[in-house]
PDB file of N, CA, C and O and ligand atoms in Angstrom:
ATOM      1  N   MET A  20       0.867  -1.293   0.108  1.00 66.00           N
ATOM      2  CA  MET A  20       0.120  -0.073  -0.055  1.00 66.00           C
ATOM      3  C   MET A  20       0.823   1.284   0.114  1.00 66.00           C
ATOM      4  O   MET A  20       2.027   1.115   0.951  1.00 66.00           O
ATOM      5  N   PRO A  21       0.711   2.141  -0.934  1.00 69.00           N
ATOM      6  CA  PRO A  21       1.159   3.232  -1.002  1.00 69.00           C
ATOM      7  C   PRO A  21       1.388   3.993   0.545  1.00 69.00           C
ATOM      8  O   PRO A  21       0.053   4.060   1.108  1.00 69.00           O
ATOM      9  N   GLU A  22       2.386   5.081   0.929  1.00 72.00           N
ATOM     10  CA  GLU A  22       2.144   5.702   1.904  1.00 72.00           C
ATOM     11  C   GLU A  22       0.839   6.792   2.429  1.00 72.00           C
ATOM     12  O   GLU A  22       0.662   6.702   2.781  1.00 72.00           O
ATOM     13  N   TRP A  23       0.936   7.195   1.155  1.00 75.00           N
ATOM     14  CA  TRP A  23      -0.452   8.352   1.276  1.00 75.00           C
ATOM     15  C   TRP A  23      -1.575   7.401   1.560  1.00 75.00           C
ATOM     16  O   TRP A  23      -2.437   8.183   1.916  1.00 75.00           O
ATOM     17  N   LEU A  24      -1.751   6.352   0.687  1.00 67.00           N
ATOM     18  CA  LEU A  24      -3.291   5.770   1.055  1.00 67.00           C
ATOM     19  C   LEU A  24      -3.453   5.114   2.689  1.00 67.00           C
ATOM     20  O   LEU A  24      -4.332   5.441   3.259  1.00 67.00           O
ATOM     21  N   GLY A  25      -2.267   4.948   3.059  1.00 63.00           N
ATOM     22  CA  GLY A  25      -2.044   4.468   4.669  1.00 63.00           C
ATOM     23  C   GLY A  25      -2.737   5.644   5.142  1.00 63.00           C
ATOM     24  O   GLY A  25      -3.308   5.299   6.487  1.00 63.00           O
ATOM     25  N   ARG A  26      -2.339   6.705   5.122  1.00 64.00           N
ATOM     26  CA  ARG A  26      -2.693   8.190   5.884  1.00 64.00           C
ATOM     27  C   ARG A  26      -4.218   8.392   5.487  1.00 64.00           C
ATOM     28  O   ARG A  26      -5.164   8.878   6.620  1.00 64.00           O
ATOM     29  N   VAL A  27      -4.696   7.992   4.567  1.00 65.00           N
ATOM     30  CA  VAL A  27      -6.235   8.383   3.975  1.00 65.00           C
ATOM     31  C   VAL A  27      -7.149   7.487   4.903  1.00 65.00           C
ATOM     32  O   VAL A  27      -8.181   7.631   5.783  1.00 65.00           O
ATOM     33  N   LEU A  28      -6.284   6.117   4.922  1.00 62.00           N
ATOM     34  CA  LEU A  28      -7.353   4.885   5.529  1.00 62.00           C
ATOM     35  C   LEU A  28      -7.318   5.160   7.027  1.00 62.00           C
ATOM     36  O   LEU A  28      -8.176   4.679   7.751  1.00 62.00           O
ATOM     37  N   GLY A  29      -6.050   5.729   7.740  1.00 60.00           N
ATOM     38  CA  GLY A  29      -5.990   5.966   8.708  1.00 60.00           C
ATOM     39  C   GLY A  29      -5.314   4.648   9.543  1.00 60.00           C
ATOM     40  O   GLY A  29      -5.047   3.531   9.017  1.00 60.00           O
ATOM     41  N   PRO A  30      -4.954   4.607  10.929  1.00 56.00           N
ATOM     42  CA  PRO A  30      -4.005   3.766  11.565  1.00 56.00           C
ATOM     43  C   PRO A  30      -4.998   2.497  11.447  1.00 56.00           C
ATOM     44  O   PRO A  30      -6.333   2.507  11.986  1.00 56.00           O
ATOM     45  N   GLY A  31      -4.764   1.734  12.132  1.00 63.00           N
ATOM     46  CA  GLY A  31      -5.251   0.454  12.739  1.00 63.00           C
ATOM     47  C   GLY A  31      -5.584  -0.816  11.942  1.00 63.00           C
ATOM     48  O   GLY A  31      -4.668  -1.239  11.107  1.00 63.00           O
ATOM     49  N   ARG A  32      -6.769  -1.203  11.941  1.00 62.00           N
ATOM     50  CA  ARG A  32      -6.832  -2.753  10.887  1.00 62.00           C
ATOM     51  C   ARG A  32      -6.979  -2.572   9.703  1.00 62.00           C
ATOM     52  O   ARG A  32      -7.208  -1.393   8.936  1.00 62.00           O
ATOM     53  N   PRO A  33      -6.691  -3.459   8.841  1.00 68.00           N
ATOM     54  CA  PRO A  33      -6.383  -3.211   7.567  1.00 68.00           C
ATOM     55  C   PRO A  33      -8.203  -2.983   7.108  1.00 68.00           C
ATOM     56  O   PRO A  33      -9.042  -4.025   8.087  1.00 68.00           O
ATOM     57  N   GLU A  34      -8.688  -2.322   5.880  1.00 76.00           N
ATOM     58  CA  GLU A  34      -9.940  -2.325   5.845  1.00 76.00           C
ATOM     59  C   GLU A  34     -10.022  -2.345   4.222  1.00 76.00           C
ATOM     60  O   GLU A  34      -9.251  -2.245   3.513  1.00 76.00           O
ATOM     61  N   LEU A  35     -10.933  -3.479   3.401  1.00 88.00           N
ATOM     62  CA  LEU A  35     -11.155  -3.387   2.136  1.00 88.00           C
ATOM     63  C   LEU A  35     -11.762  -2.729   1.227  1.00 88.00           C
ATOM     64  O   LEU A  35     -12.255  -2.027   2.043  1.00 88.00           O
ATOM     65  N   THR A  36     -11.738  -2.182  -0.015  1.00 92.00           N
ATOM     66  CA  THR A  36     -12.773  -1.784  -0.683  1.00 92.00           C
ATOM     67  C   THR A  36     -14.261  -1.933  -0.694  1.00 92.00           C
ATOM     68  O   THR A  36     -14.118  -3.525  -0.572  1.00 92.00           O
ATOM     69  N   CYS A  37     -14.970  -1.579  -1.316  1.00 94.00           N
ATOM     70  CA  CYS A  37     -16.327  -1.963  -1.641  1.00 94.00           C
ATOM     71  C   CYS A  37     -16.269  -3.120  -2.594  1.00 94.00           C
ATOM     72  O   CYS A  37     -17.322  -4.052  -2.196  1.00 94.00           O
ATOM     73  N   GLU A  38     -15.222  -2.881  -3.502  1.00 95.00           N
ATOM     74  CA  GLU A  38     -15.515  -3.968  -4.627  1.00 95.00           C
ATOM     75  C   GLU A  38     -14.746  -5.420  -3.965  1.00 95.00           C
ATOM     76  O   GLU A  38     -15.343  -6.262  -4.229  1.00 95.00           O
ATOM     77  N   GLU A  39     -13.910  -5.174  -2.944  1.00 94.00           N
ATOM     78  CA  GLU A  39     -13.276  -6.614  -2.316  1.00 94.00           C
ATOM     79  C   GLU A  39     -13.942  -7.240  -1.489  1.00 94.00           C
ATOM     80  O   GLU A  39     -14.222  -8.234  -1.518  1.00 94.00           O
ATOM     81  N   CYS A  40     -15.091  -6.273  -0.710  1.00 95.00           N
ATOM     82  CA  CYS A  40     -15.859  -6.285   0.105  1.00 95.00           C
ATOM     83  C   CYS A  40     -17.010  -7.337  -0.484  1.00 95.00           C
ATOM     84  O   CYS A  40     -17.266  -8.404  -0.255  1.00 95.00           O
ATOM     85  N   PHE A  41     -17.457  -6.617  -1.585  1.00 95.00           N
ATOM     86  CA  PHE A  41     -18.901  -7.482  -2.314  1.00 95.00           C
ATOM     87  C   PHE A  41     -18.058  -8.493  -2.920  1.00 95.00           C
ATOM     88  O   PHE A  41     -18.966  -9.832  -2.715  1.00 95.00           O
ATOM     89  N   ALA A  42     -16.959  -8.769  -3.498  1.00 96.00           N
ATOM     90  CA  ALA A  42     -16.663 -10.322  -4.218  1.00 96.00           C
ATOM     91  C   ALA A  42     -16.298 -11.116  -2.959  1.00 96.00           C
ATOM     92  O   ALA A  42     -16.524 -12.364  -3.126  1.00 96.00           O
ATOM     93  N   SER A  43     -16.245 -10.912  -1.512  1.00 95.00           N
ATOM     94  CA  SER A  43     -16.119 -12.031  -0.624  1.00 95.00           C
ATOM     95  C   SER A  43     -17.013 -12.173   0.544  1.00 95.00           C
ATOM     96  O   SER A  43     -17.184 -12.432   1.325  1.00 95.00           O
ATOM     97  N   LEU A  44     -18.375 -11.119   0.060  1.00 96.00           N
ATOM     98  CA  LEU A  44     -19.999 -11.009   1.062  1.00 96.00           C
ATOM     99  C   LEU A  44     -20.009 -12.386   1.079  1.00 96.00           C
ATOM    100  O   LEU A  44     -20.074 -12.610   2.274  1.00 96.00           O
ATOM    101  N   ASP A  45     -20.344 -13.354   0.250  1.00 95.00           N
ATOM    102  CA  ASP A  45     -20.732 -14.520   0.377  1.00 95.00           C
ATOM    103  C   ASP A  45     -20.228 -15.390   0.975  1.00 95.00           C
ATOM    104  O   ASP A  45     -20.874 -16.090   1.880  1.00 95.00           O
ATOM    105  N   GLU A  46     -18.832 -15.682   0.905  1.00 96.00           N
ATOM    106  CA  GLU A  46     -18.272 -16.174   1.649  1.00 96.00           C
ATOM    107  C   GLU A  46     -18.045 -15.735   3.105  1.00 96.00           C
ATOM    108  O   GLU A  46     -18.099 -16.629   3.851  1.00 96.00           O
ATOM    109  N   TYR A  47     -17.848 -14.874   3.389  1.00 96.00           N
ATOM    110  CA  TYR A  47     -17.702 -14.171   4.927  1.00 96.00           C
ATOM    111  C   TYR A  47     -19.058 -14.380   5.362  1.00 96.00           C
ATOM    112  O   TYR A  47     -19.181 -14.856   6.720  1.00 96.00           O
ATOM    113  N   VAL A  48     -20.291 -14.408   4.877  1.00 96.00           N
ATOM    114  CA  VAL A  48     -21.579 -14.645   5.417  1.00 96.00           C
ATOM    115  C   VAL A  48     -21.732 -16.290   5.459  1.00 96.00           C
ATOM    116  O   VAL A  48     -21.976 -16.739   7.249  1.00 96.00           O
ATOM    117  N   GLU A  49     -21.556 -16.778   4.666  1.00 95.00           N
ATOM    118  CA  GLU A  49     -21.295 -18.317   4.996  1.00 95.00           C
ATOM    119  C   GLU A  49     -20.161 -19.057   6.168  1.00 95.00           C
ATOM    120  O   GLU A  49     -20.545 -19.731   6.806  1.00 95.00           O
ATOM    121  N   LEU A  50     -19.197 -17.958   6.407  1.00 96.00           N
ATOM    122  CA  LEU A  50     -18.229 -18.430   7.661  1.00 96.00           C
ATOM    123  C   LEU A  50     -19.026 -18.083   9.108  1.00 96.00           C
ATOM    124  O   LEU A  50     -19.151 -18.601   9.973  1.00 96.00           O
ATOM    125  N   GLU A  51     -19.780 -16.971   8.945  1.00 95.00           N
ATOM    126  CA  GLU A  51     -20.463 -16.687   9.949  1.00 95.00           C
ATOM    127  C   GLU A  51     -21.737 -17.511  10.484  1.00 95.00           C
ATOM    128  O   GLU A  51     -21.754 -17.750  11.475  1.00 95.00           O
ATOM    129  N   VAL A  52     -22.358 -17.584   9.492  1.00 94.00           N
ATOM    130  CA  VAL A  52     -23.665 -18.983   9.588  1.00 94.00           C
ATOM    131  C   VAL A  52     -22.835 -20.059  10.069  1.00 94.00           C
ATOM    132  O   VAL A  52     -23.306 -20.345  10.939  1.00 94.00           O
ATOM    133  N   ALA A  53     -21.622 -20.661   9.705  1.00 93.00           N
ATOM    134  CA  ALA A  53     -20.983 -21.842  10.247  1.00 93.00           C
ATOM    135  C   ALA A  53     -20.347 -21.448  11.490  1.00 93.00           C
ATOM    136  O   ALA A  53     -19.697 -22.624  11.986  1.00 93.00           O
ATOM    137  N   ARG A  54     -20.489 -20.135  12.291  1.00 92.00           N
ATOM    138  CA  ARG A  54     -19.621 -20.133  13.547  1.00 92.00           C
ATOM    139  C   ARG A  54     -18.238 -20.153  13.006  1.00 92.00           C
ATOM    140  O   ARG A  54     -17.351 -20.497  14.160  1.00 92.00           O
ATOM    141  N   SER A  55     -17.777 -19.821  11.958  1.00 92.00           N
ATOM    142  CA  SER A  55     -16.218 -19.894  11.620  1.00 92.00           C
ATOM    143  C   SER A  55     -15.946 -18.486  12.088  1.00 92.00           C
ATOM    144  O   SER A  55     -16.775 -17.606  12.229  1.00 92.00           O
ATOM    145  N   ASP A  56     -14.343 -18.154  12.371  1.00 92.00           N
ATOM    146  CA  ASP A  56     -13.847 -17.041  12.588  1.00 92.00           C
ATOM    147  C   ASP A  56     -13.688 -16.682  11.328  1.00 92.00           C
ATOM    148  O   ASP A  56     -12.403 -16.161  10.972  1.00 92.00           O
ATOM    149  N   ALA A  57     -14.861 -15.647  10.938  1.00 93.00           N
ATOM    150  CA  ALA A  57     -14.626 -14.686   9.835  1.00 93.00           C
ATOM    151  C   ALA A  57     -13.623 -13.739   9.425  1.00 93.00           C
ATOM    152  O   ALA A  57     -13.270 -13.842   8.448  1.00 93.00           O
ATOM    153  N   GLU A  58     -13.722 -13.358  10.615  1.00 89.00           N
ATOM    154  CA  GLU A  58     -12.607 -12.012  10.628  1.00 89.00           C
ATOM    155  C   GLU A  58     -11.315 -12.719  10.638  1.00 89.00           C
ATOM    156  O   GLU A  58     -10.665 -11.688   9.805  1.00 89.00           O
ATOM    157  N   ALA A  59     -11.058 -13.902  10.940  1.00 91.00           N
ATOM    158  CA  ALA A  59      -9.503 -14.046  10.916  1.00 91.00           C
ATOM    159  C   ALA A  59      -9.381 -14.593   9.640  1.00 91.00           C
ATOM    160  O   ALA A  59      -8.255 -14.807   8.850  1.00 91.00           O
ATOM    161  N   GLN A  60     -10.544 -14.936   8.826  1.00 93.00           N
ATOM    162  CA  GLN A  60      -9.985 -15.562   7.248  1.00 93.00           C
ATOM    163  C   GLN A  60     -10.218 -14.768   6.370  1.00 93.00           C
ATOM    164  O   GLN A  60      -9.528 -14.822   5.362  1.00 93.00           O
ATOM    165  N   LEU A  61     -10.874 -13.700   6.571  1.00 93.00           N
ATOM    166  CA  LEU A  61     -10.986 -12.400   5.966  1.00 93.00           C
ATOM    167  C   LEU A  61     -10.739 -11.268   6.302  1.00 93.00           C
ATOM    168  O   LEU A  61     -12.007 -10.345   6.792  1.00 93.00           O
ATOM    169  N   PRO A  62      -9.372 -10.946   6.943  1.00 90.00           N
ATOM    170  CA  PRO A  62      -9.025  -9.703   7.672  1.00 90.00           C
ATOM    171  C   PRO A  62      -9.715  -8.457   7.321  1.00 90.00           C
ATOM    172  O   PRO A  62      -9.398  -8.069   5.429  1.00 90.00           O
ATOM    173  N   GLY A  63     -10.580  -7.479   7.610  1.00 91.00           N
ATOM    174  CA  GLY A  63     -10.697  -6.396   6.791  1.00 91.00           C
ATOM    175  C   GLY A  63     -12.338  -6.416   6.669  1.00 91.00           C
ATOM    176  O   GLY A  63     -12.936  -4.930   6.481  1.00 91.00           O
ATOM    177  N   MET A  64     -12.808  -7.248   6.638  1.00 93.00           N
ATOM    178  CA  MET A  64     -14.198  -7.452   6.096  1.00 93.00           C
ATOM    179  C   MET A  64     -15.186  -6.629   7.458  1.00 93.00           C
ATOM    180  O   MET A  64     -15.970  -5.690   7.136  1.00 93.00           O
ATOM    181  N   GLU A  65     -14.785  -6.841   8.675  1.00 92.00           N
ATOM    182  CA  GLU A  65     -15.513  -6.181   9.600  1.00 92.00           C
ATOM    183  C   GLU A  65     -15.294  -4.846   9.735  1.00 92.00           C
ATOM    184  O   GLU A  65     -16.246  -4.182   9.864  1.00 92.00           O
ATOM    185  N   ALA A  66     -14.109  -4.254   9.366  1.00 91.00           N
ATOM    186  CA  ALA A  66     -13.841  -3.031   9.780  1.00 91.00           C
ATOM    187  C   ALA A  66     -14.385  -2.617   8.447  1.00 91.00           C
ATOM    188  O   ALA A  66     -15.216  -1.083   8.684  1.00 91.00           O
ATOM    189  N   HIS A  67     -14.669  -2.815   7.284  1.00 93.00           N
ATOM    190  CA  HIS A  67     -15.105  -2.293   6.228  1.00 93.00           C
ATOM    191  C   HIS A  67     -16.583  -2.154   6.734  1.00 93.00           C
ATOM    192  O   HIS A  67     -17.436  -0.924   6.489  1.00 93.00           O
ATOM    193  N   LEU A  68     -17.552  -3.311   7.287  1.00 95.00           N
ATOM    194  CA  LEU A  68     -18.748  -3.402   7.287  1.00 95.00           C
ATOM    195  C   LEU A  68     -19.338  -2.232   8.157  1.00 95.00           C
ATOM    196  O   LEU A  68     -20.394  -2.024   8.141  1.00 95.00           O
ATOM    197  N   GLU A  69     -18.285  -2.097   9.313  1.00 93.00           N
ATOM    198  CA  GLU A  69     -18.518  -1.202  10.125  1.00 93.00           C
ATOM    199  C   GLU A  69     -18.491   0.406   9.717  1.00 93.00           C
ATOM    200  O   GLU A  69     -19.360   1.076  10.312  1.00 93.00           O
ATOM    201  N   GLY A  70     -17.578   0.484   8.721  1.00 92.00           N
ATOM    202  CA  GLY A  70     -17.588   1.869   8.330  1.00 92.00           C
ATOM    203  C   GLY A  70     -18.052   2.425   7.197  1.00 92.00           C
ATOM    204  O   GLY A  70     -18.577   3.160   6.743  1.00 92.00           O
ATOM    205  N   CYS A  71     -19.132   1.302   6.420  1.00 94.00           N
ATOM    206  CA  CYS A  71     -19.782   1.264   4.766  1.00 94.00           C
ATOM    207  C   CYS A  71     -21.143   1.032   5.108  1.00 94.00           C
ATOM    208  O   CYS A  71     -21.285  -0.322   5.420  1.00 94.00           O
ATOM    209  N   PRO A  72     -21.926   1.756   5.408  1.00 96.00           N
ATOM    210  CA  PRO A  72     -23.668   1.546   5.378  1.00 96.00           C
ATOM    211  C   PRO A  72     -24.171   0.670   4.546  1.00 96.00           C
ATOM    212  O   PRO A  72     -25.056  -0.257   4.628  1.00 96.00           O
ATOM    213  N   ALA A  73     -23.418   0.881   3.105  1.00 96.00           N
ATOM    214  CA  ALA A  73     -24.366   0.029   1.853  1.00 96.00           C
ATOM    215  C   ALA A  73     -23.759  -1.037   2.165  1.00 96.00           C
ATOM    216  O   ALA A  73     -24.715  -2.100   1.658  1.00 96.00           O
ATOM    217  N   CYS A  74     -22.650  -1.427   2.095  1.00 96.00           N
ATOM    218  CA  CYS A  74     -22.149  -3.361   2.523  1.00 96.00           C
ATOM    219  C   CYS A  74     -22.933  -3.713   3.497  1.00 96.00           C
ATOM    220  O   CYS A  74     -22.954  -4.684   3.713  1.00 96.00           O
ATOM    221  N   ARG A  75     -22.955  -2.841   4.703  1.00 97.00           N
ATOM    222  CA  ARG A  75     -23.734  -3.274   5.779  1.00 97.00           C
ATOM    223  C   ARG A  75     -24.870  -3.965   5.420  1.00 97.00           C
ATOM    224  O   ARG A  75     -25.009  -5.198   5.926  1.00 97.00           O
ATOM    225  N   GLU A  76     -25.779  -3.106   4.714  1.00 97.00           N
ATOM    226  CA  GLU A  76     -26.864  -3.567   4.899  1.00 97.00           C
ATOM    227  C   GLU A  76     -27.179  -4.688   3.557  1.00 97.00           C
ATOM    228  O   GLU A  76     -27.866  -5.305   3.699  1.00 97.00           O
ATOM    229  N   GLU A  77     -26.270  -4.633   2.819  1.00 97.00           N
ATOM    230  CA  GLU A  77     -26.023  -5.501   1.697  1.00 97.00           C
ATOM    231  C   GLU A  77     -25.660  -7.046   2.573  1.00 97.00           C
ATOM    232  O   GLU A  77     -26.407  -8.091   2.207  1.00 97.00           O
ATOM    233  N   HIS A  78     -24.812  -6.968   3.474  1.00 97.00           N
ATOM    234  CA  HIS A  78     -24.173  -8.101   4.645  1.00 97.00           C
ATOM    235  C   HIS A  78     -25.663  -8.518   5.159  1.00 97.00           C
ATOM    236  O   HIS A  78     -25.754  -9.991   5.269  1.00 97.00           O
ATOM    237  N   ASP A  79     -26.107  -7.741   5.978  1.00 97.00           N
ATOM    238  CA  ASP A  79     -27.569  -7.665   6.646  1.00 97.00           C
ATOM    239  C   ASP A  79     -28.310  -8.792   5.783  1.00 97.00           C
ATOM    240  O   ASP A  79     -29.260  -9.658   6.380  1.00 97.00           O
ATOM    241  N   LEU A  80     -28.493  -8.046   4.690  1.00 97.00           N
ATOM    242  CA  LEU A  80     -29.707  -8.947   4.030  1.00 97.00           C
ATOM    243  C   LEU A  80     -28.961 -10.322   3.495  1.00 97.00           C
ATOM    244  O   LEU A  80     -30.060 -11.121   3.581  1.00 97.00           O
ATOM    245  N   LEU A  81     -28.029 -10.321   3.346  1.00 96.00           N
ATOM    246  CA  LEU A  81     -27.175 -11.869   2.617  1.00 96.00           C
ATOM    247  C   LEU A  81     -27.399 -12.781   4.017  1.00 96.00           C
ATOM    248  O   LEU A  81     -28.049 -13.851   3.780  1.00 96.00           O
ATOM    249  N   LEU A  82     -27.130 -12.424   5.096  1.00 96.00           N
ATOM    250  CA  LEU A  82     -27.368 -12.899   6.308  1.00 96.00           C
ATOM    251  C   LEU A  82     -28.473 -13.534   6.652  1.00 96.00           C
ATOM    252  O   LEU A  82     -28.458 -15.048   7.068  1.00 96.00           O
ATOM    253  N   GLU A  83     -29.151 -12.819   6.580  1.00 95.00           N
ATOM    254  CA  GLU A  83     -30.835 -13.221   6.493  1.00 95.00           C
ATOM    255  C   GLU A  83     -31.462 -14.235   5.759  1.00 95.00           C
ATOM    256  O   GLU A  83     -31.609 -15.160   6.242  1.00 95.00           O
ATOM    257  N   PHE A  84     -30.986 -14.029   4.634  1.00 94.00           N
ATOM    258  CA  PHE A  84     -31.184 -14.771   3.673  1.00 94.00           C
ATOM    259  C   PHE A  84     -30.601 -16.319   3.560  1.00 94.00           C
ATOM    260  O   PHE A  84     -31.348 -17.265   3.766  1.00 94.00           O
ATOM    261  N   VAL A  85     -29.217 -16.301   4.187  1.00 93.00           N
ATOM    262  CA  VAL A  85     -28.666 -17.504   4.093  1.00 93.00           C
ATOM    263  C   VAL A  85     -28.929 -18.034   5.650  1.00 93.00           C
ATOM    264  O   VAL A  85     -29.109 -19.443   5.580  1.00 93.00           O
ATOM    265  N   ALA A  86     -29.121 -17.426   6.717  1.00 89.00           N
ATOM    266  CA  ALA A  86     -29.509 -18.278   7.949  1.00 89.00           C
ATOM    267  C   ALA A  86     -30.862 -18.985   7.496  1.00 89.00           C
ATOM    268  O   ALA A  86     -31.315 -19.987   8.225  1.00 89.00           O
ATOM    269  N   ALA A  87     -31.672 -18.025   6.931  1.00 91.00           N
ATOM    270  CA  ALA A  87     -32.974 -18.330   7.129  1.00 91.00           C
ATOM    271  C   ALA A  87     -32.904 -19.783   6.033  1.00 91.00           C
ATOM    272  O   ALA A  87     -33.931 -21.262   6.249  1.00 91.00           O
ATOM    273  N   ASP A  88     -32.238 -19.916   5.073  1.00 79.00           N
ATOM    274  CA  ASP A  88     -31.989 -21.172   4.019  1.00 79.00           C
ATOM    275  C   ASP A  88     -31.329 -22.285   4.821  1.00 79.00           C
ATOM    276  O   ASP A  88     -32.085 -23.650   4.507  1.00 79.00           O
ATOM    277  N   GLY A  89     -30.967 -22.134   5.933  1.00 61.00           N
ATOM    278  CA  GLY A  89     -30.328 -23.291   6.487  1.00 61.00           C
ATOM    279  C   GLY A  89     -30.982 -23.957   7.569  1.00 61.00           C
ATOM    280  O   GLY A  89     -30.761 -24.848   8.122  1.00 61.00           O
ATOM    281  N   GLN A  90     -32.173 -23.189   7.696  1.00 62.00           N
ATOM    282  CA  GLN A  90     -33.194 -23.892   8.742  1.00 62.00           C
ATOM    283  C   GLN A  90     -34.345 -24.948   8.086  1.00 62.00           C
ATOM    284  O   GLN A  90     -34.393 -25.049   6.981  1.00 62.00           O
TER     285      GLN A  90
HETATM  286 ZN1  LIG B  21     -18.623  -0.706   1.354  1.00 76.41          ZN
END
């Protein structure tokens, strides 16, 4: 990561872009439903979902869908 980008994103946890987030969202939700450590397998997802209402909403809908499907 270029140094300037690190300043823009701020210190702390790694965070994905929306594009990366969407690409891994279904995998992330599957891990959550399976009670696996989703954040360990897909670092940055949780941080992104906390900071991005659009992806958070998409995540919540998908989680609801996948959870309902498993019953
Ligand atoms: Zn996003």
